[in-house]
XYZ file of C-alpha atoms in Angstrom:
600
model
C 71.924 47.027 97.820
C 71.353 46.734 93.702
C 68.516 49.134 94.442
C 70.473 51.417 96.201
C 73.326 51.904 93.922
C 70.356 52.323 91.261
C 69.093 55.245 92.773
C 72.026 56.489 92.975
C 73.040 56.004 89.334
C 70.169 57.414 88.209
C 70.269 60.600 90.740
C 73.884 60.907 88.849
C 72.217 60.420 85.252
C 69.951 63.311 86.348
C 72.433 65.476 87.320
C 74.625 65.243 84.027
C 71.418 65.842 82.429
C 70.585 68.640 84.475
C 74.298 70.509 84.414
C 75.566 69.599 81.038
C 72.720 67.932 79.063
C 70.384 70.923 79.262
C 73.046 73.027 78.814
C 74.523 71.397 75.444
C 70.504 71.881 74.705
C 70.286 75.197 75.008
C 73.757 75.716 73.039
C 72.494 73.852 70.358
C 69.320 75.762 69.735
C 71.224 79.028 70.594
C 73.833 77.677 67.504
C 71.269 77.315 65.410
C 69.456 80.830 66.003
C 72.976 82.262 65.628
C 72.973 80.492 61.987
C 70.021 81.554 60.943
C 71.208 85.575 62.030
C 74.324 85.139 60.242
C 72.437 83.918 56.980
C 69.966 86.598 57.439
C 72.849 89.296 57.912
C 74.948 88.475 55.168
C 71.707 88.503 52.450
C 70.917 92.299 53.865
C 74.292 93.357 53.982
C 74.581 92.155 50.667
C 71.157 93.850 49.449
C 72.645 97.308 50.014
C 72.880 99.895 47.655
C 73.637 103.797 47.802
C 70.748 104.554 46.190
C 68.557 102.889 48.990
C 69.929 102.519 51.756
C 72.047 105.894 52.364
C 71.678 107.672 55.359
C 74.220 110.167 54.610
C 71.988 112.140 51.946
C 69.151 112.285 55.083
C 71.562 113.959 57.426
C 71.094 118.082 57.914
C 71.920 120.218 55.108
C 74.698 121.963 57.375
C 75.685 118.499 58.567
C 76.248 117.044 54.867
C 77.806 120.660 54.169
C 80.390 120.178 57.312
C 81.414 116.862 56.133
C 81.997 117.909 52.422
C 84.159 120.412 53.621
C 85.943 118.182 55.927
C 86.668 116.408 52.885
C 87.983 118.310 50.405
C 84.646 118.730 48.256
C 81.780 121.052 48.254
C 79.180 119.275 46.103
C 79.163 116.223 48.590
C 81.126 113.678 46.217
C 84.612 112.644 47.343
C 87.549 113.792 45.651
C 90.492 111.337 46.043
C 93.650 113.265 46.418
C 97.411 112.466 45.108
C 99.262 113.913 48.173
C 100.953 110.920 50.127
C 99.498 109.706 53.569
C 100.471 107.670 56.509
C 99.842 104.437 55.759
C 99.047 103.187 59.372
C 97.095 105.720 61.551
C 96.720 103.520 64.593
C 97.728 105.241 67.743
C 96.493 107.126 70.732
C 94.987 110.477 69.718
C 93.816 113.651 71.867
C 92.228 116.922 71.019
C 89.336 119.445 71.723
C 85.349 119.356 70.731
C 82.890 121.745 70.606
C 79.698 120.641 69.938
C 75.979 122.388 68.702
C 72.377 121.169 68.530
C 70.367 120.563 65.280
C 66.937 121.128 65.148
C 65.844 120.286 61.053
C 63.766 117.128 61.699
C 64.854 114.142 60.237
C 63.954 110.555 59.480
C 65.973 110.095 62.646
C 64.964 112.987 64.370
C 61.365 113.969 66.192
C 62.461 116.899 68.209
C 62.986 114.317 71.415
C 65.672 112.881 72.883
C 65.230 109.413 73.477
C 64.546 108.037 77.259
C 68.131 107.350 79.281
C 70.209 108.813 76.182
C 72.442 111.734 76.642
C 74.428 114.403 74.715
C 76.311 117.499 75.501
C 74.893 120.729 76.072
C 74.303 123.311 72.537
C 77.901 124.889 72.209
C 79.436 123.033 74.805
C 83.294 122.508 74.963
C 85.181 119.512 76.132
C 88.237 117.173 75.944
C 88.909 114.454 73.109
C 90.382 110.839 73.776
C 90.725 107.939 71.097
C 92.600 104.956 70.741
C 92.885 103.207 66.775
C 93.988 99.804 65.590
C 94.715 99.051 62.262
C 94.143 95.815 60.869
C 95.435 95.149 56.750
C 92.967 93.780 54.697
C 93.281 92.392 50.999
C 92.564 95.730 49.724
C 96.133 97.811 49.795
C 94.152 101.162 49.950
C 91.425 100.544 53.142
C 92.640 99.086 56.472
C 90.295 98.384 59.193
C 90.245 100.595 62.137
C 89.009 99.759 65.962
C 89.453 101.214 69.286
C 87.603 103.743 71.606
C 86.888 107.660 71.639
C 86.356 109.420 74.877
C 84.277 112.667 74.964
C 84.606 114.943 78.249
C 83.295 118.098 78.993
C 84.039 120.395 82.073
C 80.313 120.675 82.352
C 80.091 117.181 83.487
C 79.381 115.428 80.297
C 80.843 112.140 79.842
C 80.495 109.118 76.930
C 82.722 105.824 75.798
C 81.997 104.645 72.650
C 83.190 101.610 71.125
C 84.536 102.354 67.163
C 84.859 100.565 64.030
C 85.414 102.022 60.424
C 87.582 102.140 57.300
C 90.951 104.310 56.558
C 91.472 105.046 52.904
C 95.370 105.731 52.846
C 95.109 107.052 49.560
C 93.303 110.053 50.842
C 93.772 110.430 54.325
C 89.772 109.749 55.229
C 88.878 107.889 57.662
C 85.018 107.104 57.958
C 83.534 105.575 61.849
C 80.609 104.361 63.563
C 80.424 105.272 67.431
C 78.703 103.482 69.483
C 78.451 102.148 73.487
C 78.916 98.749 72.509
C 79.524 98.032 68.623
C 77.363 94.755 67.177
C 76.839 93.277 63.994
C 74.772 96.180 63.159
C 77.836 98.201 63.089
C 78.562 97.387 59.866
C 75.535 97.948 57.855
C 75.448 101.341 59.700
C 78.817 102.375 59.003
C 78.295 101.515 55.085
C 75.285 103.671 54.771
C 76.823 106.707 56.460
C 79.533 106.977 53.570
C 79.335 110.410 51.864
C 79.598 108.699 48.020
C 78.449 106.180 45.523
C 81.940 105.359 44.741
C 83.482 105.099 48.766
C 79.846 102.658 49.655
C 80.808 100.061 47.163
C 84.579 100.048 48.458
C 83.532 100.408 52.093
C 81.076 97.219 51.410
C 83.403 95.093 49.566
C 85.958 95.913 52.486
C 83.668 95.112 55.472
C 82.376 91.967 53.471
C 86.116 90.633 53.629
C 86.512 91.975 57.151
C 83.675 90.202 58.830
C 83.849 86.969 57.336
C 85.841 86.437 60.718
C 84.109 89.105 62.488
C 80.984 88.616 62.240
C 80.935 85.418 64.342
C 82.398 87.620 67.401
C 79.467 90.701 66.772
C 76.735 90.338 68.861
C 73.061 90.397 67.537
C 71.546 94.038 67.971
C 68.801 92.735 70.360
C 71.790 91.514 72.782
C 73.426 94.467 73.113
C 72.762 96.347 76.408
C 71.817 100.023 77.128
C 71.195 102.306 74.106
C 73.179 105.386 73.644
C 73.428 108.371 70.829
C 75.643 106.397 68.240
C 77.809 108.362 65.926
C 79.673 108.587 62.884
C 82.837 109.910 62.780
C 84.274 111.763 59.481
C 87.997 112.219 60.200
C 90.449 114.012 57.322
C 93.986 113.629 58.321
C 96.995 115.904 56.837
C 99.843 114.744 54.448
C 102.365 113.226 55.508
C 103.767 109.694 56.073
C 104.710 110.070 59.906
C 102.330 113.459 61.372
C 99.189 111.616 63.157
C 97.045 115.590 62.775
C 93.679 115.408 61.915
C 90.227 117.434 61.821
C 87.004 115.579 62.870
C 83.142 115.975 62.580
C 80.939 113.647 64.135
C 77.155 113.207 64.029
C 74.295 111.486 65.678
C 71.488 111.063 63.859
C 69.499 109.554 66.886
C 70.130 112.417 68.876
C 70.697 115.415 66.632
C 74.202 117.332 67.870
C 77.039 117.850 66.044
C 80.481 117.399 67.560
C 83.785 118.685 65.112
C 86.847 120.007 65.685
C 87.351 123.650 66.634
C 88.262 126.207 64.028
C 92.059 126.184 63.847
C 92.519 123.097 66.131
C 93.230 119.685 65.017
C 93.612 116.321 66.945
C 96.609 115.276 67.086
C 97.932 111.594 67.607
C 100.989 109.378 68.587
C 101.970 106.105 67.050
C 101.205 102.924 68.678
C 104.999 101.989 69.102
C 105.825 105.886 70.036
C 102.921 106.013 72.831
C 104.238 102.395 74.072
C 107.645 103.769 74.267
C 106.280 106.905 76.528
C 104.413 104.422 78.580
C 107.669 102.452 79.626
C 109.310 105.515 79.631
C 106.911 107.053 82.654
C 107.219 103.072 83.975
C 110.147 102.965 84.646
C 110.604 106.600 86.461
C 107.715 105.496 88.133
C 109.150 102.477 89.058
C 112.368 104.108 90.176
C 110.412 106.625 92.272
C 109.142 103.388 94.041
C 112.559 102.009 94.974
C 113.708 105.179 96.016
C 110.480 105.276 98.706
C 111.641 101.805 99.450
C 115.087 102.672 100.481
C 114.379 105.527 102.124
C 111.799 104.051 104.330
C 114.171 100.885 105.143
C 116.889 103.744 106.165
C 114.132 105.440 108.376
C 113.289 102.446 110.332
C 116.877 101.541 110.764
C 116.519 105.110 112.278
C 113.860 104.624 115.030
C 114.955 101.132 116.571
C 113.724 101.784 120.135
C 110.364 102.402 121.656
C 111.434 106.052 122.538
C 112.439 107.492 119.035
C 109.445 105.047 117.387
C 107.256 107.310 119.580
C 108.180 110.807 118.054
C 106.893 109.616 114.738
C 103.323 110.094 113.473
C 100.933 106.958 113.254
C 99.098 109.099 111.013
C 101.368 110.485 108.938
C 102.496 107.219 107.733
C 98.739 105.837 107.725
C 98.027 108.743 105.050
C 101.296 107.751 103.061
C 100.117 104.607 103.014
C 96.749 105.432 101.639
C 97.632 107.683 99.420
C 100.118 105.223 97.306
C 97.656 102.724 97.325
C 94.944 104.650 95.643
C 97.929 105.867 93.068
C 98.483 102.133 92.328
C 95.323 101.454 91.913
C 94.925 104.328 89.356
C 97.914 102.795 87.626
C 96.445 99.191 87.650
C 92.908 100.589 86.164
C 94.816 102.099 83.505
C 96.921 99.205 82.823
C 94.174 96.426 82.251
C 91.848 99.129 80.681
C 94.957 99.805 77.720
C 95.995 96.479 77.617
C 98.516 94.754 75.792
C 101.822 92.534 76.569
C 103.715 95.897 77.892
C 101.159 97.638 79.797
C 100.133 94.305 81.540
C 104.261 93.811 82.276
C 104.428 97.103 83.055
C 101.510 97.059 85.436
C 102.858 93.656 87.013
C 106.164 95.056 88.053
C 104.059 98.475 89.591
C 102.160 95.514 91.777
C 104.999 93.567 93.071
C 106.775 96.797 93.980
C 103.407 98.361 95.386
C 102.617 95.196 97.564
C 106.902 95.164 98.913
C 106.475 99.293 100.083
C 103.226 98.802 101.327
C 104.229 95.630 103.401
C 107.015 97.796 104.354
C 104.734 100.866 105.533
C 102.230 98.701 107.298
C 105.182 96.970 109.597
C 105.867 100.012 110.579
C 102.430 101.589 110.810
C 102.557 98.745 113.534
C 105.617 99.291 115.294
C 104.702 102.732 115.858
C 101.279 102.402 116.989
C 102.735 99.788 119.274
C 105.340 101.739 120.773
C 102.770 104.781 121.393
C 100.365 102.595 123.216
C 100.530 102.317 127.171
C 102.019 100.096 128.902
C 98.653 99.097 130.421
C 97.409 97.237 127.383
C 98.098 93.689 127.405
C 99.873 91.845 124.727
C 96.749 89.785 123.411
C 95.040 93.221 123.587
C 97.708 94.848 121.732
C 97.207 91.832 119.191
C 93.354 91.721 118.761
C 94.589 95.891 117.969
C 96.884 94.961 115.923
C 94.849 92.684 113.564
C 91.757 95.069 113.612
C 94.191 97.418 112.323
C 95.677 95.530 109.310
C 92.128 94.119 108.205
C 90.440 98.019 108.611
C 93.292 99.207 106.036
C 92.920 96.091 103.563
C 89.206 96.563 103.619
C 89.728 100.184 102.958
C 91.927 99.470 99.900
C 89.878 96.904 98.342
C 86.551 99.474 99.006
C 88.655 102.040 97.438
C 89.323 99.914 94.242
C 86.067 99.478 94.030
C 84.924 102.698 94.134
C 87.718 103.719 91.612
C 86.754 101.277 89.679
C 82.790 102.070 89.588
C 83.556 106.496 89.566
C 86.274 105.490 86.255
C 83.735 103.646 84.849
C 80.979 106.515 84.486
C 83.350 107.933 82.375
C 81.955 111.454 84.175
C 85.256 113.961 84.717
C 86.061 114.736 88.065
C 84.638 118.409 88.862
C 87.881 120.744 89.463
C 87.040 121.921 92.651
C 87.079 118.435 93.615
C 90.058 116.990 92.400
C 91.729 120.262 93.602
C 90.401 119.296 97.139
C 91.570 115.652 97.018
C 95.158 116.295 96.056
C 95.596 119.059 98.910
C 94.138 116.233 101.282
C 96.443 113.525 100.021
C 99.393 116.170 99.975
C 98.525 117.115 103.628
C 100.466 113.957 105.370
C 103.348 116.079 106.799
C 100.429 118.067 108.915
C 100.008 115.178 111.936
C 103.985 114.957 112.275
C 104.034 118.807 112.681
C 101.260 118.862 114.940
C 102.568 115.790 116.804
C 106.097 117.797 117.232
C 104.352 120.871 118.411
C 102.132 119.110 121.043
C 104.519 116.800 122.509
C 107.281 119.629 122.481
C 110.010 117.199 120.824
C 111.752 117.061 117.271
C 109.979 114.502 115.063
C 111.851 111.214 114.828
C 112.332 111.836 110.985
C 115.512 111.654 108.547
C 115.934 114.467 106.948
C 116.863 112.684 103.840
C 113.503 110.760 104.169
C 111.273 114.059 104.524
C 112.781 115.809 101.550
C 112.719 112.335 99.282
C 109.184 111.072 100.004
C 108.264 114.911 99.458
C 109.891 114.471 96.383
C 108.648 111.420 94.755
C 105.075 111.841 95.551
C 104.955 115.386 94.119
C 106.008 113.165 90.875
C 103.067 112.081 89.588
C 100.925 115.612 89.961
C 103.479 117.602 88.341
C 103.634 114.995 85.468
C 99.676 114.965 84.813
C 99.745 118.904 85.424
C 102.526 120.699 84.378
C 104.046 118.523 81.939
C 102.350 118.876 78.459
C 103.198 115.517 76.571
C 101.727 113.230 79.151
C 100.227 109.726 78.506
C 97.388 110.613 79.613
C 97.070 114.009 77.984
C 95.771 115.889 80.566
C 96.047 120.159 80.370
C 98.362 121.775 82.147
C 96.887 122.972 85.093
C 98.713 126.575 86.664
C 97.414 125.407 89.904
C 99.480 122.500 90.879
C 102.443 124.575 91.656
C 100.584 126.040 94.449
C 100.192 122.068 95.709
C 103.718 122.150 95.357
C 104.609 125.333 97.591
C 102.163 123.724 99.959
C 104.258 120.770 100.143
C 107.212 122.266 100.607
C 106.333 124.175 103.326
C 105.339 121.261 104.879
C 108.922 119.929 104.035
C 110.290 123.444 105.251
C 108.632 123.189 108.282
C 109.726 119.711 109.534
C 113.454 120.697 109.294
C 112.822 124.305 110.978
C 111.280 122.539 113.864
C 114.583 120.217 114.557
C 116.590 123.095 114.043
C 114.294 126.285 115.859
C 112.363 123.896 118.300
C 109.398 122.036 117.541
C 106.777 124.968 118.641
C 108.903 128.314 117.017
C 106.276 129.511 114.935
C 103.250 128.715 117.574
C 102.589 131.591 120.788
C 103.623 130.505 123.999
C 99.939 131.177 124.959
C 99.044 128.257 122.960
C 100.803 125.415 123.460
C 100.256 123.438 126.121
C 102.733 123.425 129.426
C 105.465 120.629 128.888
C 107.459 118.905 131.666
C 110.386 120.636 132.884
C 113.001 117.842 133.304
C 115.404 120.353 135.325
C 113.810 122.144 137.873
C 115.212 124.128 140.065
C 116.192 123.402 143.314
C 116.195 125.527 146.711
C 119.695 126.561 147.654
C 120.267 124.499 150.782
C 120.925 126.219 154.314
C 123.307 125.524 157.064
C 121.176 123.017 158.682
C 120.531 120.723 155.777
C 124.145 120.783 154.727
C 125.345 119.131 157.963
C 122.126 116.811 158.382
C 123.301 115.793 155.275
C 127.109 115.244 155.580
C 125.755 113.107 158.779
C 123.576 110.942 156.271
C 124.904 108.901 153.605
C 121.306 108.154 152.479
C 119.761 111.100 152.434
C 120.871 111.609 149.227
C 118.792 111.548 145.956
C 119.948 107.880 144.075
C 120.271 107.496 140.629
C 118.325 104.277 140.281
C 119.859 103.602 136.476
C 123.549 103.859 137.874
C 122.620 103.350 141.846
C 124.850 106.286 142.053
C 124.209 109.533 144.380
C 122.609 112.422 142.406
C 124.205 115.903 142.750
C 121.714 118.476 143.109
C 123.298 121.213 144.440
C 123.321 124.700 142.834
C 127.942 125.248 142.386
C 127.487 121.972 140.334
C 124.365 123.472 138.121
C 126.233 126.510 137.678
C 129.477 125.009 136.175
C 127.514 123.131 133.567
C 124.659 124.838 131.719
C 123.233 121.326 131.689
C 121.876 120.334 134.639
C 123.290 116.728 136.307
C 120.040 115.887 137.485
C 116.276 115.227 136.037
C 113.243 114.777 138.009
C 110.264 113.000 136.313
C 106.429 113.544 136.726
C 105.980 111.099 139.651
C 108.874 112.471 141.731
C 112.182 110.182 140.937
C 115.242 111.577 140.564
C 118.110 110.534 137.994
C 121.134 111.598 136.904
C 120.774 113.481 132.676
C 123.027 110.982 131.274
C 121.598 107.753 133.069
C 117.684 108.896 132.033
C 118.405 110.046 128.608
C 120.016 106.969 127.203
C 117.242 105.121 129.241
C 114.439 107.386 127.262
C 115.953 106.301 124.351
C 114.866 102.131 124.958
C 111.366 103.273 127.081
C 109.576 105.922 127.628
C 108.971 104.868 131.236
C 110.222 105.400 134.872
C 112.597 102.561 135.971
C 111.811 102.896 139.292
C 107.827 102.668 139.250
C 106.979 101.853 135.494
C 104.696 105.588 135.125
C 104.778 106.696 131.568
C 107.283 109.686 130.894
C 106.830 112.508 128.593
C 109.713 112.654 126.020
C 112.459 114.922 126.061
């Protein structure tokens, strides 16, 4: 016994040692290396001087000539202006690039780009995305700036880059260093790239103060992951103490291009607390559009409480609504986490809660119509095992749709036109099976009116406000095209309503649509001899078997009403109009021998 609870003391000894002793091992000698980087980094970063360690004076003549002129001085030195500046430049910013190739070798520079980096094409065009936050530091004049910058081109370039750098209020300059993922390195890099004597020793005294905190949270440069062209970003911004307009020239030394600013173009910027107050702004229309889908559907269902009616609507149609507003919340979610912050994460909470309630909604009555539309044939643990394939095929489908989301957004690669213009006519094309459902089963869709027009309504929402509205939040360019998405829609819309007022095949040629079941055929006039056989037989009579009343089929009766008294179904059983109609509208089946009946 004693030697069995040994072994098994020392099996747990082994264990701690195993998960948290070598562990604690391994953080101690990974504390120390960090230590002995952090020493090492502050005695080079201290070591730094203009005259030795400036990169800016190696950059291309036409480069250093660019950036002069970006800021206010031709002979390379920085001129500190009087004119008054925003204090506080963080905030979202958007603009245009254009970008051009140098070839002047330089200590950076061999004529080669280097293996698995990438930059745009000589002269290329594209869009401009970056995010700033401004951090105060002792000095009044320099605040510390952070964020991300987005360059897209049409041509299928794409890069994130991580940003850190200095904004001197006093002169609207604000100095960068780009790169995939910023490190301790950052720093150093960012001092030497400083076009003056004068703005290294401020930029160096500034970062010294700044990453006595940071510099514990920068990773080593050997830790960092892929390598990328890093830039550095020279950004001049216009007087005034509320105008976020600036002009831009970035550089990358590894790779040689040149991106700026287009003549005559700036990039302009909104104010943290002004782009917040857009963002709720487009939440909560966004999140109004979503209560107004979940009110209208709730009316709809209330709409199509039997079997019969449940069975004019299209499993497909719905199926595509469904998809489609799950993919839009995911968008929405992405962008959410990606911005971050208190309100976008509230704001991307309440878009989740409402999501999950409409697509619970949908997806009970996805079901119920799929159900009803089955045959009778199929047996209720059948109709079950169905059912559950169903639900787990579209949950699987969402979360392998996140996913891919996910993985596409984070290439950072643009989405070619052609294909984005395909997507939205595909995700805009959900009216189609309730059209084609109409026309082939010769009936008026099950459909509110109310509920066609609305859900058309909301869901053009969010394409017209990425496309035709210009102050977006996500500052995409108006694109001419999306009104022809919308006249597509509509005629969607249009059609719907024409068919429950024209008949559900008006605008297709008798010649091809199929033959549909004439409920009120006509009957032989009869003669003499069947009239008095008849008075002599009570039962020879057709019966109603809904009422068990006698059904009239005789030709004075037809003529008196334009509706015929009588139906006749596929397999041959007669009914009186009234009886089977209200009967179609609980099941679509015969009462008297269970066949399936086409609707009305």
């Amino acid at each position: 016994m004693n030697r069995t609870l040994g072994c098994i003391l020392l099996l747990c000894v082994l264990w701690l040692w195993l998960g948290w002793g070598a562990t604690w091992w391994d953080s101690q000698e990974d504390k120390e290396r960090r230590d002995e980087f952090e020493r090492e980094w502050w005695k080079s970063f201290q070591r730094l001087t203009y005259e030795d360690n400036s990169t800016f004076t190696l950059l291309p003549d036409d480069v250093q000539g660019s950036v002069g002129a970006l800021l206010r001085n031709s002979n390379k030195r920085l001129v500190l202006s009087d004119s008054e500046f925003t204090k506080d430049v963080a905030g979202t910013y958007h603009g245009e690039w254009e970008s051009e190739h140098n070839a002047q070798t330089t200590p950076f520079w061999n004529g080669t780009l280097p293996s698995g980096y990438s930059r745009p094409d000589d002269g290329a065009t594209g869009r401009l995305t970056m995010v700033l936050r401004s951090e105060a530091i002792e000095n009044d004049n320099v605040n510390l700036l952070r964020g991300s910058l987005t360059l897209q081109s049409a041509t299928g370039f794409s890069t994130l880059l991580d940003v850190e750098g200095l904004y001197w209020s006093g002169s609207g300059v604000a100095i960068l260093h780009g790169a995939p993922e910023i490190s301790a390195q950052s720093a150093a890099d960012l001092v030497r790239a400083v076009p003056s004597e004068k703005l290294f020793s401020q930029a160096k005294a500034a970062l010294s103060e700044a990453y006595t905190s940071l510099l514990s949270q920068r990773k080593r440069p050997e830790d960092v992951g892929r390598g990328d062209c890093e830039y550095h970003v020279y950004l001049q911004f216009s007087p005034g103490r509320k105008a976020l307009v600036a002009r831009s020239v970035m550089f990358s030394p590894a790779c040689s291009v040149s991106v700026a600013t287009p003549a005559e173009q700036t990039i302009v910027g909104l104010h943290a607390k002004t782009y917040t107050l857009m963002v709720m702004r487009y939440a909560a229309v966004a999140a109004l559009g979503m209560v107004a889908l979940l009110l209208l559907l709730e009316r709809q269902m209330r709409h199509t409480p039997t079997p019969a009616r449940l069975a004019r609507v299209s499993y497909h149609t719905l199926s595509m609504q469904a998809i489609v507003d799950s993919h839009v919340f995911v968008l929405h979610a992405i962008a959410c986490t990606a911005v971050g912050g208190l309100v976008f994460l509230v704001a991307g909470a309440v878009a989740f809660v409402m999501f999950t309630a409409l697509l619970v909604l949908v997806m009970r009555y996805v079901a119920a119509v799929w159900r009803a539309q089955q045959s009778s044939a199929v047996s209720p643990d059948d109709c079950r095992r169905c059912l559950v394939r169903m639900y787990v095929t579209a949950y699987v489908a969402l979360v392998l749709g996140i996913v891919a989301t996910y993985a596409y957004l984070d290439t950072q690669r643009p989405l070619p036109a052609a294909v984005l213009a395909a997507l939205l006519v595909v995700a805009h094309a959900y009216w189609v099976p309730q059209i084609w459902r109409n026309v082939k089963r010769n009936t008026s869709c099950g459909l509110r009116w109310d509920y066609i027009v609305g859900t058309t309504a909301v869901r053009l929402f969010f394409p017209l406000y990425a496309f035709a509205y210009t102050n977006n939040i996500a500052f995409v360019s108006p694109a001419p095209l999306v009104w022809g998405l919308v006249a597509f829609s509509v005629a969607q819309t249009a059609a719907l309503m024409m068919q429950d007022l024209l008949g559900p095949r008006f605008f297709v040629p008798e010649f091809l649509t199929p033959q549909a079941h004439d409920y009120h055929p006509a009957v032989s006039l009869p003669d003499e001899e069947d009239l008095e056989r008849n008075s002599q037989s009570s039962d020879a009579a057709a019966v109603c078997a809904v009422c068990i009343q006698p059904v009239d089929t005789t030709l004075e009766d037809n003529r008196l009403d334009p509706t015929p008294s009588y139906m006749l179904t596929p397999c041959a059983h007669m009914y009186h109009t009234e009886c089977l109609q209200q009967w179609m509208d609980i099941k679509l089946e015969c009462p008297v021998c269970r066949a399936r009946l086409p609707p009305l």
